[in-house]
Coordinates of C-alpha atoms in Angstrom, one line a residue:
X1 CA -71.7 -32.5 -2.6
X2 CA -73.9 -30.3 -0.1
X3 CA -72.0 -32.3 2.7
X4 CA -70.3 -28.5 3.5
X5 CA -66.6 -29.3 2.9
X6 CA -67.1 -26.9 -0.2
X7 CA -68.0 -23.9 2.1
X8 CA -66.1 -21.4 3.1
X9 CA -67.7 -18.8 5.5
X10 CA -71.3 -18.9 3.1
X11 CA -69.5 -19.2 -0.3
X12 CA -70.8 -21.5 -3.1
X13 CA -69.2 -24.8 -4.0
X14 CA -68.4 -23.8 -7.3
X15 CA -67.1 -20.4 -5.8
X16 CA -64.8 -21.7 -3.6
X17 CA -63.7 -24.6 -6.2
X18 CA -62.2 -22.4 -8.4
X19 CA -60.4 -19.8 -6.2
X20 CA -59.0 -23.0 -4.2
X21 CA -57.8 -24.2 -7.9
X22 CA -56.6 -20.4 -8.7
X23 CA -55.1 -20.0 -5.6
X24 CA -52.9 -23.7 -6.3
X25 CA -52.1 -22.4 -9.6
X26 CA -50.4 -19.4 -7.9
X27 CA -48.7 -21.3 -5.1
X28 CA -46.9 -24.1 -7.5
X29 CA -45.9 -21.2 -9.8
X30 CA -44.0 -19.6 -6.7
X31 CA -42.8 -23.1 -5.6
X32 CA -41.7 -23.7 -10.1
X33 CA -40.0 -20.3 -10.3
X34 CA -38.2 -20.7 -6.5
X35 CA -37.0 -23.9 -7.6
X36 CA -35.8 -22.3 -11.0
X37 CA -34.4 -19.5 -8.7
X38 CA -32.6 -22.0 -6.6
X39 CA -31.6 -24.0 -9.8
X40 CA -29.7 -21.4 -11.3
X41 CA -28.4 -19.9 -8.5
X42 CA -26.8 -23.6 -8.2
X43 CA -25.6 -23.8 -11.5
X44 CA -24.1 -20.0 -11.2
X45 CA -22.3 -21.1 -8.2
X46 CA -20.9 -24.1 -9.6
X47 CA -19.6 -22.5 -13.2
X48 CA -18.4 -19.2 -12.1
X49 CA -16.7 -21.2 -9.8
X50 CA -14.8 -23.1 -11.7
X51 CA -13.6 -20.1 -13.2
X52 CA -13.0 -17.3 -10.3
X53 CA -12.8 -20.1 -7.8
X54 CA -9.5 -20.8 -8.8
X55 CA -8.6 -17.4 -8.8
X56 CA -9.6 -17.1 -5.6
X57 CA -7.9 -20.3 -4.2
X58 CA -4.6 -18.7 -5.8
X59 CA -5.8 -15.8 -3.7
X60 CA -5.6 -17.7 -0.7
X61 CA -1.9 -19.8 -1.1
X62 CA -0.3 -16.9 -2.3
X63 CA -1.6 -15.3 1.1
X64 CA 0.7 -17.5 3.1
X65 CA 4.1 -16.3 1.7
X66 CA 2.4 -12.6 1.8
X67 CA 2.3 -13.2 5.6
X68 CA 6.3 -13.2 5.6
X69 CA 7.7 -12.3 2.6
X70 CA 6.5 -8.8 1.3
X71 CA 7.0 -7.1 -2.3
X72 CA 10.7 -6.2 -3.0
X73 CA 12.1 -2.7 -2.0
X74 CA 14.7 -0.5 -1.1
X75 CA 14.1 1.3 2.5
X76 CA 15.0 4.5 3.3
X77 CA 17.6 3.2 6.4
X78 CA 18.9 1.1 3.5
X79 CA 19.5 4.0 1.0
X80 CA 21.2 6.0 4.2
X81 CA 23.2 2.9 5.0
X82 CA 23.9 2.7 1.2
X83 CA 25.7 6.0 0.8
X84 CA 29.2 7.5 1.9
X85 CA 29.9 11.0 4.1
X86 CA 29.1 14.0 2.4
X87 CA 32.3 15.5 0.7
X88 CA 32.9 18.5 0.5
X89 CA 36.5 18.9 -0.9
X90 CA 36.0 21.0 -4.2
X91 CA 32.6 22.1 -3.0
X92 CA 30.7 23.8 -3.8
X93 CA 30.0 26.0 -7.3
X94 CA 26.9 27.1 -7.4
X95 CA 26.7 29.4 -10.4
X96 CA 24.7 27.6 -12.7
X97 CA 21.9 27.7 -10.6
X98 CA 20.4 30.8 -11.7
X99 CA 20.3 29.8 -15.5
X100 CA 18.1 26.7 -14.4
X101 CA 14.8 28.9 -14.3
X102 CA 13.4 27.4 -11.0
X103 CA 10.6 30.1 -9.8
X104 CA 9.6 27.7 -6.7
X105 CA 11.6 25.5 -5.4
X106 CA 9.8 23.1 -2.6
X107 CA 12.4 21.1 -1.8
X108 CA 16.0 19.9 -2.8
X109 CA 18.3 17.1 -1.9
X110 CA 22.3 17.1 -1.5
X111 CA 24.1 13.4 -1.1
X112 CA 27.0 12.0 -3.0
X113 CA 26.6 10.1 -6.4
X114 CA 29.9 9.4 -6.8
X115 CA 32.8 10.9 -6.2
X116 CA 31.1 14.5 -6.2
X117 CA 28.2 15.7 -4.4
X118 CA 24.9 17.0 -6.4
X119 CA 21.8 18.7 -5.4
X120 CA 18.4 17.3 -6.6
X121 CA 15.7 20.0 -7.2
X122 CA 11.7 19.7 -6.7
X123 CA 10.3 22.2 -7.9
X124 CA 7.3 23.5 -9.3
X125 CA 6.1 23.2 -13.0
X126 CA 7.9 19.0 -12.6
X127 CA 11.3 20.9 -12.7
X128 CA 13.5 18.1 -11.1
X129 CA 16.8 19.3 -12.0
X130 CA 19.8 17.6 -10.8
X131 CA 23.4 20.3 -10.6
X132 CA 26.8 18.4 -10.0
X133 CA 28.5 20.7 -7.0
X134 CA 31.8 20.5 -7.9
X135 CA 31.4 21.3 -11.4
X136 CA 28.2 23.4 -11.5
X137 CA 26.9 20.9 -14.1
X138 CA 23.8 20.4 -14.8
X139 CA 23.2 16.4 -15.4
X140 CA 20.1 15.5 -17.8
X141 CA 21.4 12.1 -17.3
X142 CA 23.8 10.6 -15.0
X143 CA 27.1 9.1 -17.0
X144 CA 28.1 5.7 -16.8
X145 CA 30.7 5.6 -14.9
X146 CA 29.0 7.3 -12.3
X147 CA 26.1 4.9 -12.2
X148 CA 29.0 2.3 -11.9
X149 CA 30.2 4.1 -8.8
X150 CA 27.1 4.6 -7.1
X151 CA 26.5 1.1 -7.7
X152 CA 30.0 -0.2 -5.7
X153 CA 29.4 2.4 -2.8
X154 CA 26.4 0.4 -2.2
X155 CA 27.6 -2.6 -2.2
X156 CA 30.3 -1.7 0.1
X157 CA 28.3 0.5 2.4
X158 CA 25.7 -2.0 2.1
X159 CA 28.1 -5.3 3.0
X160 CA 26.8 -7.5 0.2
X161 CA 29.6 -9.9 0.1
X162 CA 31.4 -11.5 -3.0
X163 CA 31.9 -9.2 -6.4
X164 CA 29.7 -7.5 -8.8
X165 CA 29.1 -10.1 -11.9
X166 CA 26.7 -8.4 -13.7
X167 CA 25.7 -5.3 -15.4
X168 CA 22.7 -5.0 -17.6
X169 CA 20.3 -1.9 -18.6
X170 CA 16.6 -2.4 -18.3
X171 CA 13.6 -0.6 -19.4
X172 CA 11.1 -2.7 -17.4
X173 CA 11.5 -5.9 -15.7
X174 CA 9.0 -7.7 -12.8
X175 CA 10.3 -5.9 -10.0
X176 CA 10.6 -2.2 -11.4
X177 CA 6.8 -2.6 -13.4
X178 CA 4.6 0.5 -12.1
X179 CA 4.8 4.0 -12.9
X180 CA 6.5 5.3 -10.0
X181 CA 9.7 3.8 -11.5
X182 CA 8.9 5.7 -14.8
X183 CA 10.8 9.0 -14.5
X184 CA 14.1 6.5 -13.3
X185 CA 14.1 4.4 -16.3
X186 CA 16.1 2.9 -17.7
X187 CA 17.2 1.4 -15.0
X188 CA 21.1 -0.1 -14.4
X189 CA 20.5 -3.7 -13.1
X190 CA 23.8 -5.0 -10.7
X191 CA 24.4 -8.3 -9.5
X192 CA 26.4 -9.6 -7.2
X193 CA 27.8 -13.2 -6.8
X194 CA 27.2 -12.9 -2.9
X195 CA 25.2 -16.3 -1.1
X196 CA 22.0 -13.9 -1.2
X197 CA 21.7 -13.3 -4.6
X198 CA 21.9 -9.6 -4.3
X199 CA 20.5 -7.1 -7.5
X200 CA 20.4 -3.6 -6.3
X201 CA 18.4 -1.2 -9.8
X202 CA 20.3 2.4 -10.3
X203 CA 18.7 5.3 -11.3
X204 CA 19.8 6.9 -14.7
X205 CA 18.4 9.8 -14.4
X206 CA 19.0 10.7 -10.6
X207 CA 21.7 8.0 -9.9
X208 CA 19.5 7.0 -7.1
X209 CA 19.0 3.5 -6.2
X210 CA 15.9 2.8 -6.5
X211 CA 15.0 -1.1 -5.8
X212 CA 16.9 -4.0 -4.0
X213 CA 15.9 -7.8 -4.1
X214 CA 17.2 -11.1 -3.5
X215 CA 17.1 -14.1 -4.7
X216 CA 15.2 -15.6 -2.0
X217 CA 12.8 -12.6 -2.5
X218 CA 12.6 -12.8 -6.1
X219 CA 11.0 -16.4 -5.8
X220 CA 9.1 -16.3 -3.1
X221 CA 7.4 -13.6 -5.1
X222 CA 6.2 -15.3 -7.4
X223 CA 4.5 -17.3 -5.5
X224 CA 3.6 -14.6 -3.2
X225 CA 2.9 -10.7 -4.1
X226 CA 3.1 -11.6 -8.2
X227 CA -0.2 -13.7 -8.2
X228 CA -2.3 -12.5 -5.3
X229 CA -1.8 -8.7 -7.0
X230 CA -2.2 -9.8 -10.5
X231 CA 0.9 -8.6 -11.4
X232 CA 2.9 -10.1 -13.8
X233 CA 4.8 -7.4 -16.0
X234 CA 2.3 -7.9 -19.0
X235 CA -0.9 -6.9 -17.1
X236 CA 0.9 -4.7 -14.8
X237 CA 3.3 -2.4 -16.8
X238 CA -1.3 -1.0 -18.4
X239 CA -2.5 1.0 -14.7
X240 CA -6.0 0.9 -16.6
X241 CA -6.3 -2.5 -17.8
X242 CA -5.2 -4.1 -15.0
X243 CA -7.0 -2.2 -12.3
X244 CA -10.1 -3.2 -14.4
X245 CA -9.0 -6.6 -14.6
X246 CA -8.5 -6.8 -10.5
X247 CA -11.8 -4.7 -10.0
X248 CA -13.7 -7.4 -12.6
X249 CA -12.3 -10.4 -10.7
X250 CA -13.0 -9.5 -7.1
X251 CA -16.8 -8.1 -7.8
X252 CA -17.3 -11.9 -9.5
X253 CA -15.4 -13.5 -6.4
X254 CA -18.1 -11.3 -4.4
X255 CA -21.0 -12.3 -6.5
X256 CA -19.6 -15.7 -6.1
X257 CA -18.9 -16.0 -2.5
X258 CA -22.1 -14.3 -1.2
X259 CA -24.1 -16.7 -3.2
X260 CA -22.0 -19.7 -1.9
X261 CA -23.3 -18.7 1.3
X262 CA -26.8 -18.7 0.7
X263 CA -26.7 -22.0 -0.5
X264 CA -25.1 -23.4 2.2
X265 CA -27.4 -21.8 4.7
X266 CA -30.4 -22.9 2.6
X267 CA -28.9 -26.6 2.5
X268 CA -28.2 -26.9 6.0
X269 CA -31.4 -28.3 7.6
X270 CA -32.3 -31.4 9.4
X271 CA -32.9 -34.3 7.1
X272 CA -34.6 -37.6 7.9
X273 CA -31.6 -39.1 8.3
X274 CA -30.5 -36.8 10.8
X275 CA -27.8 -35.3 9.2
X276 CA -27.5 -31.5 8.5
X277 CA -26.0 -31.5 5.2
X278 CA -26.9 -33.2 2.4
X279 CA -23.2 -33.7 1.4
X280 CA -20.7 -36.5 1.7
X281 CA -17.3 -36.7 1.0
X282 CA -15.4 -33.0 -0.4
X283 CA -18.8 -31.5 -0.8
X284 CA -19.2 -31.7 2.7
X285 CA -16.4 -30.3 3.6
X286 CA -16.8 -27.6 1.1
X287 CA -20.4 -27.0 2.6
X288 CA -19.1 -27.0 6.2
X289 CA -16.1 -24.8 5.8
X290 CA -18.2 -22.3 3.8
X291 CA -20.6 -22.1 6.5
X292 CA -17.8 -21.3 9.3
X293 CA -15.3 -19.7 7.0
X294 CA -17.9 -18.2 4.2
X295 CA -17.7 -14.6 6.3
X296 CA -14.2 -14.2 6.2
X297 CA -13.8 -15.5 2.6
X298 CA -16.7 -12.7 1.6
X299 CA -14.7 -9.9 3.7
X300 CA -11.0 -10.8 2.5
X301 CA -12.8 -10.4 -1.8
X302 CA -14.4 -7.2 -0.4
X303 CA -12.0 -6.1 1.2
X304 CA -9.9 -6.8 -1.8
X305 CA -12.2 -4.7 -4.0
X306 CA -12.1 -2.1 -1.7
X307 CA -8.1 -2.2 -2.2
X308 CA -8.6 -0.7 -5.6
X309 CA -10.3 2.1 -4.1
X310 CA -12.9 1.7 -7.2
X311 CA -14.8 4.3 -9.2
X312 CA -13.0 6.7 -6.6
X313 CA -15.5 5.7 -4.1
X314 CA -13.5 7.2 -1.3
X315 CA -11.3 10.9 -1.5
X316 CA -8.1 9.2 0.0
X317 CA -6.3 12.7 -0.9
X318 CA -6.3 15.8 0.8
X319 CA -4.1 17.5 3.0
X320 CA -2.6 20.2 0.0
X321 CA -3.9 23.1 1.3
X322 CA -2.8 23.1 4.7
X323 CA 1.0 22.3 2.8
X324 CA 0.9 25.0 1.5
X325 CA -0.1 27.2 4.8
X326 CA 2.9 25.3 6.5
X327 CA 5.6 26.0 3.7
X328 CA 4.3 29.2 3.4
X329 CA 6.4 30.7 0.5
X330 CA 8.8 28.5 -1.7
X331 CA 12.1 28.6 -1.4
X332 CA 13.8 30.7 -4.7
X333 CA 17.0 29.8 -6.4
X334 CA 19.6 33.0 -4.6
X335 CA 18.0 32.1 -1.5
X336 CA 19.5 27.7 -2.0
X337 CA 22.4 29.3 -3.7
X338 CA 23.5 31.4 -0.7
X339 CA 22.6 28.4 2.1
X340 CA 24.8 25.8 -0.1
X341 CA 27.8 28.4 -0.6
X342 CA 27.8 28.6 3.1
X343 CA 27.0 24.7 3.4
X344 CA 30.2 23.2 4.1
X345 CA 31.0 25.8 7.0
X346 CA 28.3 24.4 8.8
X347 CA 29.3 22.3 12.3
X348 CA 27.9 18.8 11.1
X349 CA 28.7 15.1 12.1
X350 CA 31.5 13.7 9.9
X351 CA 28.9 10.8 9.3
X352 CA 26.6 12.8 7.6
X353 CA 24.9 11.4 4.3
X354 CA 22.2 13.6 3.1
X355 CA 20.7 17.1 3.5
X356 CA 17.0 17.9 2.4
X357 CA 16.3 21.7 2.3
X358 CA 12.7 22.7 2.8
X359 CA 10.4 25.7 3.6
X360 CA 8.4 26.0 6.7
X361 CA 6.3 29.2 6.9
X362 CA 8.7 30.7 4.5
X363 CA 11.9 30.3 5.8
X364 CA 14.6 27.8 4.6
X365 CA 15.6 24.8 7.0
X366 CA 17.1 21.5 6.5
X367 CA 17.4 18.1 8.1
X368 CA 20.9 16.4 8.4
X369 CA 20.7 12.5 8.0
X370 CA 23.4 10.2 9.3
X371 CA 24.0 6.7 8.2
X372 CA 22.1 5.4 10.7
X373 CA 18.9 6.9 9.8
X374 CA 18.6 9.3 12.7
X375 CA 18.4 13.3 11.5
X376 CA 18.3 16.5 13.3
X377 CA 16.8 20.0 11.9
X378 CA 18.9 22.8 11.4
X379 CA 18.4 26.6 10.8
X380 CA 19.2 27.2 7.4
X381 CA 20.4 31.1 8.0
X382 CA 22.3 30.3 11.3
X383 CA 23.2 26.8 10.1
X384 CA 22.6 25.9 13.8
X385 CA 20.6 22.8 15.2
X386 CA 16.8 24.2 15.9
X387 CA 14.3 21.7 17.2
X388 CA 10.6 22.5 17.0
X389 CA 9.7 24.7 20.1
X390 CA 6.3 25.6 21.3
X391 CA 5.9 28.7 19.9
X392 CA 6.1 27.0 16.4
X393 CA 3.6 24.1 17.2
X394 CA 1.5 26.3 18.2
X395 CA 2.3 28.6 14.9
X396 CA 1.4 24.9 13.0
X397 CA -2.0 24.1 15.0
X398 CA -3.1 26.8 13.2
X399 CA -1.5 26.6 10.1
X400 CA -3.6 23.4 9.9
X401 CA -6.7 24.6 11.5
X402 CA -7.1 27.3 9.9
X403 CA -10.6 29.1 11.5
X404 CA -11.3 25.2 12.8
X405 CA -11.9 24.3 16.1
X406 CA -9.5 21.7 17.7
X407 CA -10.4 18.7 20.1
X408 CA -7.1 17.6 20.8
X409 CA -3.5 17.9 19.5
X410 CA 0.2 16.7 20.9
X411 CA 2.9 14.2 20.9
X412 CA 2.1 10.6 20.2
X413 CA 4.7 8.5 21.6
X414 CA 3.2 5.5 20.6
X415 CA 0.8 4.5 17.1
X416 CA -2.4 4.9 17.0
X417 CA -5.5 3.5 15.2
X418 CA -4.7 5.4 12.1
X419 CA -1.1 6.3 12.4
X420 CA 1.0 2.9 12.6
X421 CA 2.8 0.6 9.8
X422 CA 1.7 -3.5 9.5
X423 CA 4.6 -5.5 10.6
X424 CA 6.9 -2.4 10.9
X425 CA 8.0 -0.3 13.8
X426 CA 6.1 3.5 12.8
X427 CA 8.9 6.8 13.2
X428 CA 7.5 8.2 16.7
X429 CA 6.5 10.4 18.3
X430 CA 4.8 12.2 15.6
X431 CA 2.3 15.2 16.7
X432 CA -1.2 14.8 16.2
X433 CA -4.3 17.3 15.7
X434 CA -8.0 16.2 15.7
X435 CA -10.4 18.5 14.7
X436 CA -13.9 19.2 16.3
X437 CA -15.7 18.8 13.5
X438 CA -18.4 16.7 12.4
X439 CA -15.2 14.3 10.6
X440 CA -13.3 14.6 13.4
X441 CA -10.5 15.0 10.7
X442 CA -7.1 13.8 12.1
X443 CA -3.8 15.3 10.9
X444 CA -0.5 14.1 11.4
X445 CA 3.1 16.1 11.6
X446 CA 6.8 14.9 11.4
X447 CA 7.9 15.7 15.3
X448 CA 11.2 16.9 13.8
X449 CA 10.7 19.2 10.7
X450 CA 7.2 19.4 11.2
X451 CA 5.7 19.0 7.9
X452 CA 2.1 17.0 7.8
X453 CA 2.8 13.5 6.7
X454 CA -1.0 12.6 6.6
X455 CA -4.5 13.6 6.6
X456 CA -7.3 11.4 7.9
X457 CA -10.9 12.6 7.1
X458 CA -13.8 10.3 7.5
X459 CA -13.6 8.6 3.8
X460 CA -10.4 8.1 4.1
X461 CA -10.9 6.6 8.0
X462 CA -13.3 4.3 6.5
X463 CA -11.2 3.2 3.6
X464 CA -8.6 2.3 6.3
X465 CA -11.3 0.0 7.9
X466 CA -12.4 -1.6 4.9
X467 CA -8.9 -2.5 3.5
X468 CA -6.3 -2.8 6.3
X469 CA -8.8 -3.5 8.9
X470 CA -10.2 -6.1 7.2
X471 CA -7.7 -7.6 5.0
X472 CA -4.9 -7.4 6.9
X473 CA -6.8 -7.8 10.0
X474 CA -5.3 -4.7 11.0
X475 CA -8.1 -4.2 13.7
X476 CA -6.0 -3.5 16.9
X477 CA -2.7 -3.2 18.5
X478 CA -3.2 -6.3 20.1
X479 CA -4.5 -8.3 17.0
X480 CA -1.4 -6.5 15.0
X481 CA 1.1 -7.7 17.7
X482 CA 2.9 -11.0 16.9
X483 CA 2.5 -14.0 17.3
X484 CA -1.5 -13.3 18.1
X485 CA -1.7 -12.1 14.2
X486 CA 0.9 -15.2 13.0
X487 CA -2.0 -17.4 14.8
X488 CA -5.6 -15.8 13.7
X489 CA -4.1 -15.3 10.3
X490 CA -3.3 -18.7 10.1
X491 CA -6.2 -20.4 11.6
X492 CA -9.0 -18.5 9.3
X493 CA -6.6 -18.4 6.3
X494 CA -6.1 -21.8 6.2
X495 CA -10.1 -22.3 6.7
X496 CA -10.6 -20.2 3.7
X497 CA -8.3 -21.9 1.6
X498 CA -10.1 -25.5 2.5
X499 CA -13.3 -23.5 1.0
X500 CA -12.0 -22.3 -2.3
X501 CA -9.6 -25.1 -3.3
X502 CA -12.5 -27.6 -2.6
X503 CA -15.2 -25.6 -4.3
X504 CA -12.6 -25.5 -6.9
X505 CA -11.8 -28.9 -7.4
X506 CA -15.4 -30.3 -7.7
X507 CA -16.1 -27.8 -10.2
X508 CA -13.3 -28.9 -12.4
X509 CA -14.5 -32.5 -11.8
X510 CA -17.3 -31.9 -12.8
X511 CA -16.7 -30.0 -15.8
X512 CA -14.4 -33.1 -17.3
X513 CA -17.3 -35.8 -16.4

């Protein structure tokens, strides 16, 4: 034994035989517990899998009818289309406005629901109330019979063939689940007998129409928008429990995902064989397309998450205060009484449909819209068309501004990064300000009655690139333009799908072995 292999720079045999034994001892416990590490992290993969993997192979399939069929609704263009001339035979008595209480009133509505014209009031303290003009009535609910004749305008406005062979009253249904339809219900339900399968949902409170589907809609649906958004009316119709639900699900496809792609970097390595993966038959292709696809599988769940904005990670609100510093004062009740005595003397197309009354810095104007969707602003004193002139947008820079320096502002005649619509034409121009601050905060204001439609600080700018830039690969112009976006969306979709359905069958299989 005093050969020297024991040795180690002078130190005894005996020395060195025990710290080469301690030193093994601490080495195979890091080899035991990475194997144990790599064990579970195996097994994790493989259960929660079986579970969430099918969730988010539902995820996936559903994303293909997403692509060309969207959620059912009723357009504003439709709801223009949808209505008749304003009327104003027998109009207008205004002399029950006074007795309604209103203090401020922010905005207000005239259009016909039915034979008669009403006005719709927003106003502050919720005070919505809706005045028939022909009889000065105030309607708490909108009668039958009116419903009933809202509902055949539309149709005939609308040009949905055949007759109307249903009638039914709903409180809730699939396609009128989330709160926004709240204040509206119940709802009137018509159907019509036309190839399309037309429903179009009435308003009982504001005799608005308020949704529109189809039968090729309604099914497509459900295999579309119904599963990917977890929304079937039972989870839907509770905001809390199914946000939790949706938030709970994508974190576990997260968890899930990011360690599908550890393991199959860790797995692929050169073997003696030669082979990279370890895998034959659907196991190799789940291991190949979660290498190539495991990215965009991780970003589409993230993303997801990030749809539900949760814990209120990002301020997506703002914008109130400079409202308020465009409106200026509310309107008040003799001030809309005087404008709508005066209202039918006012040189307007024949083809007009609705008028919204508004504010802006305290003086009363209102937009005229025809059938067609196009509107004009008018004076509301002079009654007199009054586009926005200079003087005004500069009046509004700084309105918005405030005391804040500005790096740019002006007429957008085409969208930008943050001011477009997916797979929609945006209104334009719209005017846009950008601050010189350290947000650059963008704001952005309706070219023709020049209130601010939207706000973009920098939460709200990353939230944008999180969701829409990511899930809806909303990334450019060019990527947005068709059929570029038809094509990418179709080619990583489809590899995504090949990761979770086959990660998703062999966990089943395995589970019934």
């Amino acid at each position: 034994m005093g050969n020297g292999k024991w040795e180690v720079g002078g130190t005894s045999p005996k020395v060195s035989g025990l710290r080469g034994i301690a030193g093994a001892g601490i080495l195979s416990g890091l080899v035991t517990g990475n194997l144990f590490m790599r064990r579970f992290l195996f097994l994790v993969h493989r259960y929660l899998g079986i579970g969430i993997g099918l969730i988010m192979a539902i995820w996936c399939l559903s994303g293909f009818v997403m692509m060309y069929m969207p959620y059912p609704s009723v357009s504003q263009q439709q709801l223009l289309r949808g209505n008749v001339p304003l009327d104003w035979q027998g109009c207008c008595d205004t002399s029950a406005f006074r007795s309604l209480g209103l203090v401020d009133i922010n905005r207000f509505t005239v259009e016909m629901v039915g034979a008669s014209p009403v006005v719709r009031f927003r106003a502050s303290g919720r005070q919505n109330p809706i005045v028939d003009l022909s009889t000065s009535a105030r309607l708490d609910t909108i009668p039958v019979a009116r419903i009933e004749a809202v509902a055949r305008v539309f149709k005939a406005q609308s040009n949905i063939d055949g007759e109307i062979v249903g009638q039914r009253e709903v409180t809730r249904d699939q396609w009128t689940v989330t709160r926004y339809y709240d204040y509206h219900r119940p709802l009137h339900v018509f159907s019509a007998d036309d190839p399309e399968g037309t429903e179009w949902y009435v308003s009982s409170a504001t005799g608005e129409i308020v949704q529109l589907t189809t039968a090729r809609q309604r099914f497509w649906n459900w295999l579309g928008s119904v599963p990917h958004w977890l929304y079937p009316t039972v989870l839907r119709q509770n905001d809390a429990l199914w946000a939790q639900v949706v938030i709970g699900l994508s974190l576990a496809g997260v968890f899930l995902t990011a360690i599908g792609i550890y393991i199959g970097i860790s797995q692929f390595k050169t073997l003696r064989s030669g082979r990279r993966s370890p895998y034959r038959g659907l196991a190799l292709w789940h291991h190949y397309t979660g290498l190539v696809f495991g990215v965009f599988i991780l970003t589409w769940v993230t993303s997801g998450l990030f749809s539900m904005n949760p814990w209120n990670l990002f301020d997506l609100g703002g914008g109130d205060a400079e409202r308020k510093r465009i409106q200026g004062l509310p309107l008040y009740s003799g001030e809309v009484e005087n404008f709508i005595d005066r209202l039918p003397q006012a040189d307007l197309s024949a083809e007009t449909v609705r008028i919204e009354g508004y504010a802006l810095f305290g003086k009363l104007y209102f937009l005229a819209y025809m059938a067609d969707g196009s509107y004009r602003r008018f004076d509301g004193r002079s009654l007199q068309p009054r586009p926005i002139n200079k003087g005004e947008w500069q009046r509004l820079n700084s309105a918005v501004t405030g005391d804040r320096s500005i790096a740019s502002s002006g007429l957008l005649q085409q969208e930008d990064a943050y001011y477009y619509r997916h797979k929609a034409a945006s209104e334009l121009p719209v005017y846009r300000i950008i601050l010189d601050n350290d947000d650059r905060t963008r704001f952005y204001l309706n070219a023709t009655s020049g209130e601010l439609m939207a706000r973009y600080g920098r939460e709200r700018r990353i939230y944008r690139w999180l969701f829409s830039g990511l899930h809806q690969l909303d990334l450019t112009r060019s990527i947005r333009s068709r059929p570029l976006w038809d094509i990418l969306t179709w080619v990583l979709l489809l590899g995504v799908t090949l990761g979770t359905v086959t990660g998703t069958y062999m966990g089943f299989r395995r589970l019934t072995r």
